[in-house]
Coordinates of C-alpha atoms in Angstrom, one line a residue:
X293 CA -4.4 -22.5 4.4
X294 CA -8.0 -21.1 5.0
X295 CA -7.5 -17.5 3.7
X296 CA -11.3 -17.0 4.7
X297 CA -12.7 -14.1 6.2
X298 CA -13.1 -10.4 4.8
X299 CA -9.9 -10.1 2.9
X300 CA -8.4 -6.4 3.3
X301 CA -7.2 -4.2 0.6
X302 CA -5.5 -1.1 0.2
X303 CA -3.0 0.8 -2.0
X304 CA 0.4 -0.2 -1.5
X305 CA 2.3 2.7 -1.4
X306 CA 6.2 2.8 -2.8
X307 CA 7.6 4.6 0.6
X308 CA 4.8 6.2 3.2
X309 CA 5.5 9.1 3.7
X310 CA 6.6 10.4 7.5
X311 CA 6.1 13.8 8.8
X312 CA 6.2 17.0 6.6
X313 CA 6.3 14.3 3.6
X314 CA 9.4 12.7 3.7
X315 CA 9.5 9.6 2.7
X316 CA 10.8 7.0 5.2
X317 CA 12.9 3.7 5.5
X318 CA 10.6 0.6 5.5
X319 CA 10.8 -3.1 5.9
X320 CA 12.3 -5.6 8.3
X321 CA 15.3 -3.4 9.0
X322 CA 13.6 -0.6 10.2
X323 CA 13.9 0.2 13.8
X324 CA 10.7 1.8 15.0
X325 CA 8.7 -0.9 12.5
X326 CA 6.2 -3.0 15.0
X327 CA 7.1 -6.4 15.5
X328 CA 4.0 -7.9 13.6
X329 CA 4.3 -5.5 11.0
X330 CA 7.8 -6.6 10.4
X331 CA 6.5 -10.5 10.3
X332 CA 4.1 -9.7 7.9
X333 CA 6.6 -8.3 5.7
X334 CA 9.3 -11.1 6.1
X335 CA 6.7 -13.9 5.3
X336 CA 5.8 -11.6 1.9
X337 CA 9.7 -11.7 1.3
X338 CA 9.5 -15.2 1.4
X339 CA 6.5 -16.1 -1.8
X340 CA 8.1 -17.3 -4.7
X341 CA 8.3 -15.5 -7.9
X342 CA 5.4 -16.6 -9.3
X343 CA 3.2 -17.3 -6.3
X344 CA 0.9 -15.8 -3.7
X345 CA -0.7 -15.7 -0.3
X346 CA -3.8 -14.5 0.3
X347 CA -4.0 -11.9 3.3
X348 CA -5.7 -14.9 5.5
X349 CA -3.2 -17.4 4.4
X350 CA 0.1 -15.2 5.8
X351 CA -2.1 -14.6 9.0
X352 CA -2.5 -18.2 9.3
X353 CA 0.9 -18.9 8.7
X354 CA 1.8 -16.6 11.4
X355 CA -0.6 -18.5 13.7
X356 CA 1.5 -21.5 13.0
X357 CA 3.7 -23.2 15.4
X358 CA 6.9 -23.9 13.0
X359 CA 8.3 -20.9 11.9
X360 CA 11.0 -20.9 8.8
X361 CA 14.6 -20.2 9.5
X362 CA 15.4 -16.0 9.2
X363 CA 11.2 -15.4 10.3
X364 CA 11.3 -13.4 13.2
X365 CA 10.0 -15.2 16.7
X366 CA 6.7 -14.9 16.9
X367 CA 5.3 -12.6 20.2
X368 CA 2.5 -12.4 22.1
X369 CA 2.4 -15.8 23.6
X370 CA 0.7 -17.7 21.3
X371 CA -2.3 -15.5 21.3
X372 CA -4.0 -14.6 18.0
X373 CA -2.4 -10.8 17.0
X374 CA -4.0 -10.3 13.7
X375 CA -5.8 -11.6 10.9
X376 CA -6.8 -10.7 6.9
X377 CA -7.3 -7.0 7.8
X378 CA -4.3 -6.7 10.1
X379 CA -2.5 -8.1 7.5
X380 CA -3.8 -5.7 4.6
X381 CA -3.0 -3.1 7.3
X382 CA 0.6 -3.7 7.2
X383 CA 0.8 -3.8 3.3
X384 CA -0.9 -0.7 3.0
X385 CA 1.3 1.1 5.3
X386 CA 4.5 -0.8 4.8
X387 CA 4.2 -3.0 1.6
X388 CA 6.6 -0.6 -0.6
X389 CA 9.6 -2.2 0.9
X390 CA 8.7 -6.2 -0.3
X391 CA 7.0 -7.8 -3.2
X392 CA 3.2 -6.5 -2.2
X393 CA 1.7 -7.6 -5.4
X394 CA 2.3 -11.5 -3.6
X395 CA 0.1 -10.9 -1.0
X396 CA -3.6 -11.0 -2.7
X397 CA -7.6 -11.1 -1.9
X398 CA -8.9 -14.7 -1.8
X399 CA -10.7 -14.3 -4.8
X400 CA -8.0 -13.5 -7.2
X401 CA -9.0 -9.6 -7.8
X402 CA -6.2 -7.4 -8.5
X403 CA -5.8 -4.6 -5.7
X404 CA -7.7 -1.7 -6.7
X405 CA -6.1 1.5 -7.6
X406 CA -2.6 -0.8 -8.3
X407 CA -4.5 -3.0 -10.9
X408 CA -1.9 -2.5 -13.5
X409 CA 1.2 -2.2 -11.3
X410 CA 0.5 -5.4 -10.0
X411 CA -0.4 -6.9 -14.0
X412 CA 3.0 -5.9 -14.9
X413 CA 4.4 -7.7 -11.9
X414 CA 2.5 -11.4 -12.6
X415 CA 3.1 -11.1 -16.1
X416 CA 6.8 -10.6 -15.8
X417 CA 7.3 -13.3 -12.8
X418 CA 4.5 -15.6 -15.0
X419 CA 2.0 -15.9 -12.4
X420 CA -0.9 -17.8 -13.5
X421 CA -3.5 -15.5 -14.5
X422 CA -7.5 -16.5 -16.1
X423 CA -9.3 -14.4 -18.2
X424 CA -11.7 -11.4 -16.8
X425 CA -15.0 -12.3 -16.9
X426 CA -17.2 -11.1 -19.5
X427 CA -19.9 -9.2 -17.1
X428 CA -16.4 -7.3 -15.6
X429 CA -16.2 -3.8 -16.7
X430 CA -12.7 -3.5 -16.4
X431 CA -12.0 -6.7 -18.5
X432 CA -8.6 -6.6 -16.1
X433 CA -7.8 -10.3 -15.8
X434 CA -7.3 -12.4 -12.0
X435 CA -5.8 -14.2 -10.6
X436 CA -5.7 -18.1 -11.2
X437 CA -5.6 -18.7 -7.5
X438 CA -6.3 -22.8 -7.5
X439 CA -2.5 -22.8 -9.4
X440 CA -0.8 -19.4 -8.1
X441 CA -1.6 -19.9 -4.2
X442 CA 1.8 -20.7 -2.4
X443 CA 1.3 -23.0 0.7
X444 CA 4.6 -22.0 2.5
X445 CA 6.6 -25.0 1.4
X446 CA 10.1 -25.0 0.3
X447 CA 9.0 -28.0 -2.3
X448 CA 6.3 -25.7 -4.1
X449 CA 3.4 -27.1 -2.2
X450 CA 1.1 -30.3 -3.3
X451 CA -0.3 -28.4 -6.6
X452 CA 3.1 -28.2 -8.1
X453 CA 3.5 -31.8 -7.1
X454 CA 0.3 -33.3 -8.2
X455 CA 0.6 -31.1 -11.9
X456 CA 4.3 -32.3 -12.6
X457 CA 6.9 -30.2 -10.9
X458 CA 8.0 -26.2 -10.5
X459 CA 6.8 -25.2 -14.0
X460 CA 3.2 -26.4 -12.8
X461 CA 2.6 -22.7 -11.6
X462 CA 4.0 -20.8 -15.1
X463 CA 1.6 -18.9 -17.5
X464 CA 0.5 -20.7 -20.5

């Protein structure tokens, strides 16, 4: 998967809030949710522990022609119906309801704003993380995106094959 292009980002809100500021019901099984809004959301339900996708790589994999068992059909005919920043869109609006912290910027920066939410979350699940580099001010560590990229394969994908198995993608 590409995952090139202008990578969105946003804050992932626990619940967004409806009118008057209510909080209401996200995720696949709401029933005014839009169709691609609910794809983006099942394919963020479906990254391992562990793992991410890249905004470009879960609007590629929506592109794609084989679509997992429980992924809802895709619409629109086969035309293209959104990319990084539709993607980023989605999470922003409706990322509370599924792991958000899965779905990432290309380059392995943590989102802004939900830098240590999301820390907490890769160092709990042991998501492969490298050291910030010494000109960053924040000194917040990335992501180690050549090991913690998920390719949408049950079997872990080729890295986990070509370094040795499942634990490939673990935390030192």
């Amino acid at each position: 998967m590409s995952g090139t292009g202008d990578e969105a980002a946003g804050e992932f809100p626990a619940k967004p809030e409806g009118p008057e500021g209510l909080e209401r019901p996200v995720g696949p099984e709401c029933p005014d949710l839009p169709e691609y809004a609910e794809r983006v959301l099942a394919v963020a339900e479906l990254i391992p522990a562990g793992r991410v996708m890249t905004y470009g790589d879960v609007a590629e994999w929506l592109q794609g022609e084989e679509q997992p068992e429980g992924l809802p059909a895709k619409g629109g005919g086969g035309r293209r119906v959104g990319g990084p920043r539709q993607v980023g869109r989605v999470m922003a609006l409706y990322g509370g309801a599924v792991p958000w912290w899965r779905v990432v910027r290309a380059d392995g920066r943590l989102l802004p704003g939900s830098e240590l939410r999301a820390l907490g979350h890769y160092r709990d699940e042991g998501t492969p993380l490298r050291t910030a580099p010494h000109a960053a001010e924040d000194h917040i560590p990335r992501l180690d995106m050549r090991r913690a990229r998920w390719d949408g394969r049950q079997d872990g994908g080729a890295e986990d094959e070509a370094e040795g198995g499942a634990d490939a993608g673990a935390a030192p």
